[in-house]
Amino acid sequence: MLQLQSIDLSAVAINSGFTGPVHVSLSLIGDSMYCTETTLNTFGILAVERLSLMLQDIASQLTKFPEGTQAARLTHFRIPPSGSSEEALGLDIKAIVVSGEEGQHLLLAKADELELSELLIAA
């Protein structure tokens, strides 16, 4: 069975405003960090800083949900990865609380990744 792969970014996420364990899907990490040299030169923001900006934005958006919310859908608007103004800027993200072997953690993933995982689990 296909399983969503994620990385525990709790240590990084704490600096961005999160208070508990946070796992981020590999695909979301890749999409948030990717940028061309042109974009880097234009905006001066390194790939790691792009990830940090995304985590800060998500943490800020999640504070607007009622305490105890188990799942949320939100959009992070990123700096254009290739510098093109016609490029899709919004990353559609789902944040869900997941119970695992090590307790509960917040999983951040692209919305379409989680929808595919849910369909595969249901099949």
mmCIF file of N, CA and C in Angstrom:
data_model
loop_
_atom_site.group_PDB
_atom_site.id
_atom_site.type_symbol
_atom_site.label_atom_id
_atom_site.label_comp_id
_atom_site.label_asym_id
_atom_site.label_seq_id
_atom_site.Cartn_x
_atom_site.Cartn_y
_atom_site.Cartn_z
ATOM 1 N N MET A 1 0.841 -1.186 0.000
ATOM 2 C CA MET A 1 0.000 0.000 0.000
ATOM 3 C C MET A 1 0.884 1.246 0.000
ATOM 4 N N LEU A 2 0.478 2.260 -0.738
ATOM 5 C CA LEU A 2 1.183 3.525 -0.797
ATOM 6 C C LEU A 2 1.027 4.252 0.528
ATOM 7 N N GLN A 3 2.140 4.732 1.073
ATOM 8 C CA GLN A 3 2.092 5.437 2.345
ATOM 9 C C GLN A 3 2.677 6.830 2.159
ATOM 10 N N LEU A 4 2.050 7.812 2.763
ATOM 11 C CA LEU A 4 2.521 9.187 2.693
ATOM 12 C C LEU A 4 3.807 9.298 3.497
ATOM 13 N N GLN A 5 4.871 9.757 2.876
ATOM 14 C CA GLN A 5 6.143 9.899 3.574
ATOM 15 C C GLN A 5 6.282 11.317 4.090
ATOM 16 N N SER A 6 6.698 11.408 5.349
ATOM 17 C CA SER A 6 6.860 12.718 5.966
ATOM 18 C C SER A 6 8.116 12.719 6.825
ATOM 19 N N ILE A 7 8.540 13.912 7.190
ATOM 20 C CA ILE A 7 9.711 14.096 8.040
ATOM 21 C C ILE A 7 9.281 14.871 9.278
ATOM 22 N N ASP A 8 9.815 14.469 10.421
ATOM 23 C CA ASP A 8 9.544 15.163 11.674
ATOM 24 C C ASP A 8 10.343 16.464 11.675
ATOM 25 N N LEU A 9 9.644 17.582 11.564
ATOM 26 C CA LEU A 9 10.285 18.899 11.564
ATOM 27 C C LEU A 9 9.946 19.677 12.833
ATOM 28 N N SER A 10 9.679 18.975 13.914
ATOM 29 C CA SER A 10 9.263 19.615 15.161
ATOM 30 C C SER A 10 10.266 20.661 15.633
ATOM 31 N N ALA A 11 11.561 20.350 15.567
ATOM 32 C CA ALA A 11 12.583 21.289 16.041
ATOM 33 C C ALA A 11 12.565 22.583 15.232
ATOM 34 N N VAL A 12 12.375 22.472 13.931
ATOM 35 C CA VAL A 12 12.299 23.651 13.064
ATOM 36 C C VAL A 12 10.974 24.378 13.285
ATOM 37 N N ALA A 13 9.897 23.610 13.436
ATOM 38 C CA ALA A 13 8.556 24.186 13.564
ATOM 39 C C ALA A 13 8.397 25.003 14.845
ATOM 40 N N ILE A 14 9.088 24.620 15.906
ATOM 41 C CA ILE A 14 8.996 25.375 17.164
ATOM 42 C C ILE A 14 9.435 26.814 16.940
ATOM 43 N N ASN A 15 10.477 27.016 16.141
ATOM 44 C CA ASN A 15 10.953 28.369 15.838
ATOM 45 C C ASN A 15 9.969 29.150 14.974
ATOM 46 N N SER A 16 9.009 28.447 14.388
ATOM 47 C CA SER A 16 8.021 29.089 13.518
ATOM 48 C C SER A 16 6.683 29.319 14.207
ATOM 49 N N GLY A 17 6.582 28.942 15.488
ATOM 50 C CA GLY A 17 5.355 29.213 16.228
ATOM 51 C C GLY A 17 4.545 28.000 16.626
ATOM 52 N N PHE A 18 4.969 26.798 16.257
ATOM 53 C CA PHE A 18 4.249 25.589 16.651
ATOM 54 C C PHE A 18 4.640 25.201 18.073
ATOM 55 N N THR A 19 3.740 24.518 18.762
ATOM 56 C CA THR A 19 4.007 24.143 20.149
ATOM 57 C C THR A 19 4.110 22.638 20.365
ATOM 58 N N GLY A 20 3.860 21.848 19.351
ATOM 59 C CA GLY A 20 3.910 20.394 19.491
ATOM 60 C C GLY A 20 4.603 19.756 18.311
ATOM 61 N N PRO A 21 4.607 18.425 18.277
ATOM 62 C CA PRO A 21 5.257 17.699 17.187
ATOM 63 C C PRO A 21 4.603 17.982 15.829
ATOM 64 N N VAL A 22 5.435 18.220 14.825
ATOM 65 C CA VAL A 22 4.954 18.530 13.479
ATOM 66 C C VAL A 22 5.721 17.680 12.467
ATOM 67 N N HIS A 23 4.974 16.983 11.614
ATOM 68 C CA HIS A 23 5.557 16.231 10.507
ATOM 69 C C HIS A 23 5.089 16.890 9.215
ATOM 70 N N VAL A 24 5.981 16.977 8.237
ATOM 71 C CA VAL A 24 5.661 17.607 6.957
ATOM 72 C C VAL A 24 5.956 16.598 5.845
ATOM 73 N N SER A 25 5.020 16.471 4.906
ATOM 74 C CA SER A 25 5.211 15.516 3.807
ATOM 75 C C SER A 25 6.405 15.935 2.950
ATOM 76 N N LEU A 26 7.068 14.937 2.395
ATOM 77 C CA LEU A 26 8.230 15.203 1.546
ATOM 78 C C LEU A 26 7.858 16.058 0.340
ATOM 79 N N SER A 27 6.688 15.820 -0.217
ATOM 80 C CA SER A 27 6.244 16.579 -1.380
ATOM 81 C C SER A 27 6.029 18.055 -1.037
ATOM 82 N N LEU A 28 5.434 18.315 0.120
ATOM 83 C CA LEU A 28 5.213 19.706 0.535
ATOM 84 C C LEU A 28 6.547 20.393 0.818
ATOM 85 N N ILE A 29 7.468 19.681 1.433
ATOM 86 C CA ILE A 29 8.797 20.253 1.672
ATOM 87 C C ILE A 29 9.433 20.636 0.341
ATOM 88 N N GLY A 30 9.389 19.724 -0.617
ATOM 89 C CA GLY A 30 9.976 19.994 -1.929
ATOM 90 C C GLY A 30 9.340 21.182 -2.622
ATOM 91 N N ASP A 31 8.016 21.239 -2.620
ATOM 92 C CA ASP A 31 7.316 22.348 -3.279
ATOM 93 C C ASP A 31 7.568 23.678 -2.583
ATOM 94 N N SER A 32 7.705 23.659 -1.272
ATOM 95 C CA SER A 32 7.904 24.922 -0.560
ATOM 96 C C SER A 32 9.334 25.436 -0.701
ATOM 97 N N MET A 33 10.297 24.532 -0.875
ATOM 98 C CA MET A 33 11.704 24.938 -0.914
ATOM 99 C C MET A 33 12.238 25.191 -2.318
ATOM 100 N N TYR A 34 11.613 24.602 -3.333
ATOM 101 C CA TYR A 34 12.153 24.709 -4.688
ATOM 102 C C TYR A 34 12.184 26.159 -5.167
ATOM 103 N N CYS A 35 13.324 26.561 -5.710
ATOM 104 C CA CYS A 35 13.409 27.864 -6.375
ATOM 105 C C CYS A 35 14.613 27.857 -7.311
ATOM 106 N N THR A 36 14.499 28.624 -8.372
ATOM 107 C CA THR A 36 15.593 28.722 -9.331
ATOM 108 C C THR A 36 16.598 29.759 -8.846
ATOM 109 N N GLU A 37 17.749 29.765 -9.468
ATOM 110 C CA GLU A 37 18.776 30.744 -9.114
ATOM 111 C C GLU A 37 18.278 32.164 -9.390
ATOM 112 N N THR A 38 17.474 32.323 -10.437
ATOM 113 C CA THR A 38 16.905 33.639 -10.755
ATOM 114 C C THR A 38 16.051 34.147 -9.599
ATOM 115 N N THR A 39 15.212 33.269 -9.061
ATOM 116 C CA THR A 39 14.360 33.652 -7.936
ATOM 117 C C THR A 39 15.205 33.986 -6.722
ATOM 118 N N LEU A 40 16.208 33.174 -6.470
ATOM 119 C CA LEU A 40 17.096 33.413 -5.338
ATOM 120 C C LEU A 40 17.771 34.771 -5.466
ATOM 121 N N ASN A 41 18.265 35.091 -6.655
ATOM 122 C CA ASN A 41 18.931 36.375 -6.874
ATOM 123 C C ASN A 41 17.961 37.545 -6.774
ATOM 124 N N THR A 42 16.733 37.359 -7.255
ATOM 125 C CA THR A 42 15.742 38.438 -7.236
ATOM 126 C C THR A 42 15.241 38.729 -5.831
ATOM 127 N N PHE A 43 14.899 37.670 -5.085
ATOM 128 C CA PHE A 43 14.276 37.852 -3.778
ATOM 129 C C PHE A 43 15.245 37.672 -2.615
ATOM 130 N N GLY A 44 16.382 37.034 -2.852
ATOM 131 C CA GLY A 44 17.374 36.844 -1.805
ATOM 132 C C GLY A 44 16.938 35.919 -0.684
ATOM 133 N N ILE A 45 16.024 35.009 -0.978
ATOM 134 C CA ILE A 45 15.520 34.093 0.047
ATOM 135 C C ILE A 45 15.967 32.677 -0.303
ATOM 136 N N LEU A 46 16.757 32.078 0.583
ATOM 137 C CA LEU A 46 17.254 30.723 0.369
ATOM 138 C C LEU A 46 16.134 29.704 0.502
ATOM 139 N N ALA A 47 16.371 28.504 -0.014
ATOM 140 C CA ALA A 47 15.367 27.437 0.033
ATOM 141 C C ALA A 47 14.936 27.127 1.465
ATOM 142 N N VAL A 48 15.884 27.067 2.384
ATOM 143 C CA VAL A 48 15.553 26.774 3.783
ATOM 144 C C VAL A 48 14.679 27.884 4.368
ATOM 145 N N GLU A 49 14.949 29.117 3.982
ATOM 146 C CA GLU A 49 14.133 30.237 4.452
ATOM 147 C C GLU A 49 12.715 30.148 3.889
ATOM 148 N N ARG A 50 12.574 29.624 2.685
ATOM 149 C CA ARG A 50 11.243 29.452 2.091
ATOM 150 C C ARG A 50 10.431 28.464 2.917
ATOM 151 N N LEU A 51 11.071 27.382 3.375
ATOM 152 C CA LEU A 51 10.403 26.404 4.236
ATOM 153 C C LEU A 51 9.996 27.056 5.552
ATOM 154 N N SER A 52 10.881 27.830 6.125
ATOM 155 C CA SER A 52 10.586 28.517 7.383
ATOM 156 C C SER A 52 9.429 29.500 7.224
ATOM 157 N N LEU A 53 9.417 30.244 6.123
ATOM 158 C CA LEU A 53 8.317 31.182 5.863
ATOM 159 C C LEU A 53 6.986 30.447 5.748
ATOM 160 N N MET A 54 7.003 29.281 5.089
ATOM 161 C CA MET A 54 5.773 28.501 4.961
ATOM 162 C C MET A 54 5.293 28.041 6.337
ATOM 163 N N LEU A 55 6.203 27.525 7.159
ATOM 164 C CA LEU A 55 5.815 27.060 8.496
ATOM 165 C C LEU A 55 5.265 28.207 9.343
ATOM 166 N N GLN A 56 5.894 29.380 9.259
ATOM 167 C CA GLN A 56 5.398 30.548 9.997
ATOM 168 C C GLN A 56 3.999 30.929 9.539
ATOM 169 N N ASP A 57 3.783 30.916 8.238
ATOM 170 C CA ASP A 57 2.475 31.262 7.682
ATOM 171 C C ASP A 57 1.411 30.259 8.122
ATOM 172 N N ILE A 58 1.731 28.969 8.069
ATOM 173 C CA ILE A 58 0.770 27.945 8.482
ATOM 174 C C ILE A 58 0.455 28.079 9.963
ATOM 175 N N ALA A 59 1.479 28.286 10.792
ATOM 176 C CA ALA A 59 1.255 28.450 12.235
ATOM 177 C C ALA A 59 0.333 29.636 12.492
ATOM 178 N N SER A 60 0.564 30.727 11.781
ATOM 179 C CA SER A 60 -0.275 31.919 11.941
ATOM 180 C C SER A 60 -1.718 31.640 11.527
ATOM 181 N N GLN A 61 -1.904 30.955 10.402
ATOM 182 C CA GLN A 61 -3.259 30.644 9.934
ATOM 183 C C GLN A 61 -3.978 29.691 10.886
ATOM 184 N N LEU A 62 -3.244 28.726 11.452
ATOM 185 C CA LEU A 62 -3.872 27.747 12.344
ATOM 186 C C LEU A 62 -4.341 28.371 13.656
ATOM 187 N N THR A 63 -3.735 29.475 14.071
ATOM 188 C CA THR A 63 -4.177 30.127 15.312
ATOM 189 C C THR A 63 -5.585 30.691 15.176
ATOM 190 N N LYS A 64 -6.068 30.852 13.967
ATOM 191 C CA LYS A 64 -7.411 31.399 13.741
ATOM 192 C C LYS A 64 -8.505 30.342 13.851
ATOM 193 N N PHE A 65 -8.115 29.064 13.933
ATOM 194 C CA PHE A 65 -9.086 27.980 14.092
ATOM 195 C C PHE A 65 -9.360 27.763 15.576
ATOM 196 N N PRO A 66 -10.567 27.303 15.919
ATOM 197 C CA PRO A 66 -10.888 27.050 17.331
ATOM 198 C C PRO A 66 -9.964 25.984 17.930
ATOM 199 N N GLU A 67 -9.659 26.133 19.207
ATOM 200 C CA GLU A 67 -8.834 25.149 19.899
ATOM 201 C C GLU A 67 -9.497 23.777 19.808
ATOM 202 N N GLY A 68 -8.710 22.758 19.583
ATOM 203 C CA GLY A 68 -9.243 21.405 19.474
ATOM 204 C C GLY A 68 -9.570 20.978 18.055
ATOM 205 N N THR A 69 -9.415 21.876 17.093
ATOM 206 C CA THR A 69 -9.663 21.525 15.692
ATOM 207 C C THR A 69 -8.727 20.390 15.290
ATOM 208 N N GLN A 70 -9.270 19.351 14.677
ATOM 209 C CA GLN A 70 -8.482 18.168 14.315
ATOM 210 C C GLN A 70 -7.982 18.186 12.868
ATOM 211 N N ALA A 71 -8.609 18.992 12.028
ATOM 212 C CA ALA A 71 -8.201 19.067 10.623
ATOM 213 C C ALA A 71 -8.542 20.448 10.075
ATOM 214 N N ALA A 72 -7.689 20.945 9.206
ATOM 215 C CA ALA A 72 -7.923 22.256 8.603
ATOM 216 C C ALA A 72 -7.328 22.263 7.198
ATOM 217 N N ARG A 73 -7.932 23.055 6.354
ATOM 218 C CA ARG A 73 -7.423 23.233 4.990
ATOM 219 C C ARG A 73 -7.080 24.707 4.835
ATOM 220 N N LEU A 74 -5.902 24.990 4.303
ATOM 221 C CA LEU A 74 -5.465 26.375 4.162
ATOM 222 C C LEU A 74 -4.585 26.521 2.934
ATOM 223 N N THR A 75 -4.267 27.752 2.609
ATOM 224 C CA THR A 75 -3.438 28.027 1.437
ATOM 225 C C THR A 75 -2.246 28.867 1.846
ATOM 226 N N HIS A 76 -1.072 28.441 1.418
ATOM 227 C CA HIS A 76 0.154 29.221 1.616
ATOM 228 C C HIS A 76 0.533 29.805 0.261
ATOM 229 N N PHE A 77 0.694 31.115 0.223
ATOM 230 C CA PHE A 77 1.105 31.771 -1.016
ATOM 231 C C PHE A 77 2.607 32.002 -0.958
ATOM 232 N N ARG A 78 3.316 31.369 -1.875
ATOM 233 C CA ARG A 78 4.769 31.405 -1.874
ATOM 234 C C ARG A 78 5.305 32.378 -2.914
ATOM 235 N N ILE A 79 6.567 32.703 -2.783
ATOM 236 C CA ILE A 79 7.271 33.477 -3.801
ATOM 237 C C ILE A 79 7.393 32.573 -5.026
ATOM 238 N N PRO A 80 7.174 33.087 -6.225
ATOM 239 C CA PRO A 80 7.221 32.237 -7.420
ATOM 240 C C PRO A 80 8.539 31.459 -7.503
ATOM 241 N N PRO A 81 8.474 30.117 -7.552
ATOM 242 C CA PRO A 81 9.698 29.311 -7.588
ATOM 243 C C PRO A 81 10.627 29.621 -8.759
ATOM 244 N N SER A 82 10.062 29.929 -9.931
ATOM 245 C CA SER A 82 10.929 30.219 -11.077
ATOM 246 C C SER A 82 10.951 31.708 -11.404
ATOM 247 N N GLY A 83 10.277 32.507 -10.600
ATOM 248 C CA GLY A 83 10.260 33.944 -10.816
ATOM 249 C C GLY A 83 9.203 34.412 -11.789
ATOM 250 N N SER A 84 8.430 33.504 -12.363
ATOM 251 C CA SER A 84 7.399 33.865 -13.330
ATOM 252 C C SER A 84 6.127 34.304 -12.608
ATOM 253 N N SER A 85 5.590 35.445 -13.015
ATOM 254 C CA SER A 85 4.358 35.939 -12.392
ATOM 255 C C SER A 85 3.147 35.092 -12.787
ATOM 256 N N GLU A 86 3.299 34.237 -13.793
ATOM 257 C CA GLU A 86 2.196 33.382 -14.233
ATOM 258 C C GLU A 86 2.195 32.020 -13.538
ATOM 259 N N GLU A 87 3.160 31.795 -12.686
ATOM 260 C CA GLU A 87 3.290 30.522 -11.983
ATOM 261 C C GLU A 87 2.272 30.427 -10.848
ATOM 262 N N ALA A 88 1.785 29.224 -10.597
ATOM 263 C CA ALA A 88 0.850 29.023 -9.475
ATOM 264 C C ALA A 88 1.582 29.297 -8.163
ATOM 265 N N LEU A 89 1.028 30.186 -7.370
ATOM 266 C CA LEU A 89 1.692 30.577 -6.129
ATOM 267 C C LEU A 89 1.109 29.887 -4.911
ATOM 268 N N GLY A 90 -0.159 29.524 -4.980
ATOM 269 C CA GLY A 90 -0.831 28.948 -3.818
ATOM 270 C C GLY A 90 -0.555 27.466 -3.664
ATOM 271 N N LEU A 91 -0.164 27.076 -2.452
ATOM 272 C CA LEU A 91 -0.051 25.660 -2.105
ATOM 273 C C LEU A 91 -1.253 25.327 -1.237
ATOM 274 N N ASP A 92 -2.112 24.440 -1.720
ATOM 275 C CA ASP A 92 -3.300 24.011 -0.983
ATOM 276 C C ASP A 92 -2.846 22.950 0.027
ATOM 277 N N ILE A 93 -2.978 23.261 1.307
ATOM 278 C CA ILE A 93 -2.411 22.429 2.369
ATOM 279 C C ILE A 93 -3.492 21.950 3.322
ATOM 280 N N LYS A 94 -3.338 20.709 3.776
ATOM 281 C CA LYS A 94 -4.187 20.180 4.845
ATOM 282 C C LYS A 94 -3.315 19.967 6.072
ATOM 283 N N ALA A 95 -3.854 20.323 7.206
ATOM 284 C CA ALA A 95 -3.201 20.081 8.491
ATOM 285 C C ALA A 95 -4.137 19.185 9.287
ATOM 286 N N ILE A 96 -3.662 18.005 9.664
ATOM 287 C CA ILE A 96 -4.508 17.094 10.436
ATOM 288 C C ILE A 96 -3.723 16.527 11.612
ATOM 289 N N VAL A 97 -4.440 16.281 12.695
ATOM 290 C CA VAL A 97 -3.845 15.645 13.861
ATOM 291 C C VAL A 97 -3.876 14.140 13.619
ATOM 292 N N VAL A 98 -2.719 13.513 13.750
ATOM 293 C CA VAL A 98 -2.572 12.085 13.491
ATOM 294 C C VAL A 98 -2.091 11.398 14.763
ATOM 295 N N SER A 99 -2.695 10.266 15.077
ATOM 296 C CA SER A 99 -2.234 9.457 16.209
ATOM 297 C C SER A 99 -1.361 8.343 15.662
ATOM 298 N N GLY A 100 -0.145 8.269 16.168
ATOM 299 C CA GLY A 100 0.789 7.246 15.707
ATOM 300 C C GLY A 100 1.409 6.511 16.872
ATOM 301 N N GLU A 101 2.417 5.715 16.575
ATOM 302 C CA GLU A 101 3.102 4.937 17.599
ATOM 303 C C GLU A 101 3.747 5.820 18.659
ATOM 304 N N GLU A 102 4.165 7.001 18.264
ATOM 305 C CA GLU A 102 4.856 7.912 19.179
ATOM 306 C C GLU A 102 3.918 8.976 19.748
ATOM 307 N N GLY A 103 2.626 8.761 19.669
ATOM 308 C CA GLY A 103 1.658 9.738 20.157
ATOM 309 C C GLY A 103 1.106 10.581 19.024
ATOM 310 N N GLN A 104 0.469 11.678 19.377
ATOM 311 C CA GLN A 104 -0.144 12.540 18.368
ATOM 312 C C GLN A 104 0.857 13.545 17.815
ATOM 313 N N HIS A 105 0.680 13.857 16.543
ATOM 314 C CA HIS A 105 1.454 14.925 15.922
ATOM 315 C C HIS A 105 0.595 15.590 14.848
ATOM 316 N N LEU A 106 0.992 16.766 14.453
ATOM 317 C CA LEU A 106 0.318 17.482 13.380
ATOM 318 C C LEU A 106 1.000 17.103 12.073
ATOM 319 N N LEU A 107 0.214 16.676 11.102
ATOM 320 C CA LEU A 107 0.743 16.342 9.782
ATOM 321 C C LEU A 107 0.346 17.445 8.816
ATOM 322 N N LEU A 108 1.335 18.007 8.144
ATOM 323 C CA LEU A 108 1.107 19.009 7.106
ATOM 324 C C LEU A 108 1.447 18.366 5.766
ATOM 325 N N ALA A 109 0.518 18.446 4.828
ATOM 326 C CA ALA A 109 0.737 17.855 3.506
ATOM 327 C C ALA A 109 -0.078 18.623 2.482
ATOM 328 N N LYS A 110 0.303 18.459 1.227
ATOM 329 C CA LYS A 110 -0.504 19.063 0.170
ATOM 330 C C LYS A 110 -1.866 18.377 0.201
ATOM 331 N N ALA A 111 -2.908 19.141 -0.007
ATOM 332 C CA ALA A 111 -4.271 18.612 0.103
ATOM 333 C C ALA A 111 -4.492 17.421 -0.813
ATOM 334 N N ASP A 112 -3.975 17.475 -2.033
ATOM 335 C CA ASP A 112 -4.197 16.359 -2.953
ATOM 336 C C ASP A 112 -3.456 15.095 -2.518
ATOM 337 N N GLU A 113 -2.361 15.228 -1.794
ATOM 338 C CA GLU A 113 -1.658 14.046 -1.262
ATOM 339 C C GLU A 113 -2.529 13.315 -0.251
ATOM 340 N N LEU A 114 -3.125 14.081 0.651
ATOM 341 C CA LEU A 114 -3.946 13.468 1.693
ATOM 342 C C LEU A 114 -5.219 12.881 1.114
ATOM 343 N N GLU A 115 -5.798 13.539 0.120
ATOM 344 C CA GLU A 115 -7.004 13.002 -0.506
ATOM 345 C C GLU A 115 -6.703 11.672 -1.180
ATOM 346 N N LEU A 116 -5.567 11.562 -1.846
ATOM 347 C CA LEU A 116 -5.177 10.306 -2.481
ATOM 348 C C LEU A 116 -4.943 9.227 -1.424
ATOM 349 N N SER A 117 -4.266 9.581 -0.330
ATOM 350 C CA SER A 117 -4.021 8.617 0.750
ATOM 351 C C SER A 117 -5.326 8.123 1.347
ATOM 352 N N GLU A 118 -6.282 9.043 1.540
ATOM 353 C CA GLU A 118 -7.582 8.669 2.104
ATOM 354 C C GLU A 118 -8.319 7.718 1.166
ATOM 355 N N LEU A 119 -8.235 7.967 -0.140
ATOM 356 C CA LEU A 119 -8.887 7.090 -1.113
ATOM 357 C C LEU A 119 -8.256 5.699 -1.104
ATOM 358 N N LEU A 120 -6.936 5.634 -1.002
ATOM 359 C CA LEU A 120 -6.257 4.341 -0.991
ATOM 360 C C LEU A 120 -6.578 3.553 0.272
ATOM 361 N N ILE A 121 -6.688 4.248 1.397
ATOM 362 C CA ILE A 121 -7.030 3.579 2.654
ATOM 363 C C ILE A 121 -8.454 3.036 2.582
ATOM 364 N N ALA A 122 -9.358 3.805 1.968
ATOM 365 C CA ALA A 122 -10.763 3.400 1.882
ATOM 366 C C ALA A 122 -10.966 2.232 0.911
ATOM 367 N N ALA A 123 -10.065 2.076 -0.038
ATOM 368 C CA ALA A 123 -10.217 1.027 -1.068
ATOM 369 C C ALA A 123 -9.974 -0.365 -0.530
#
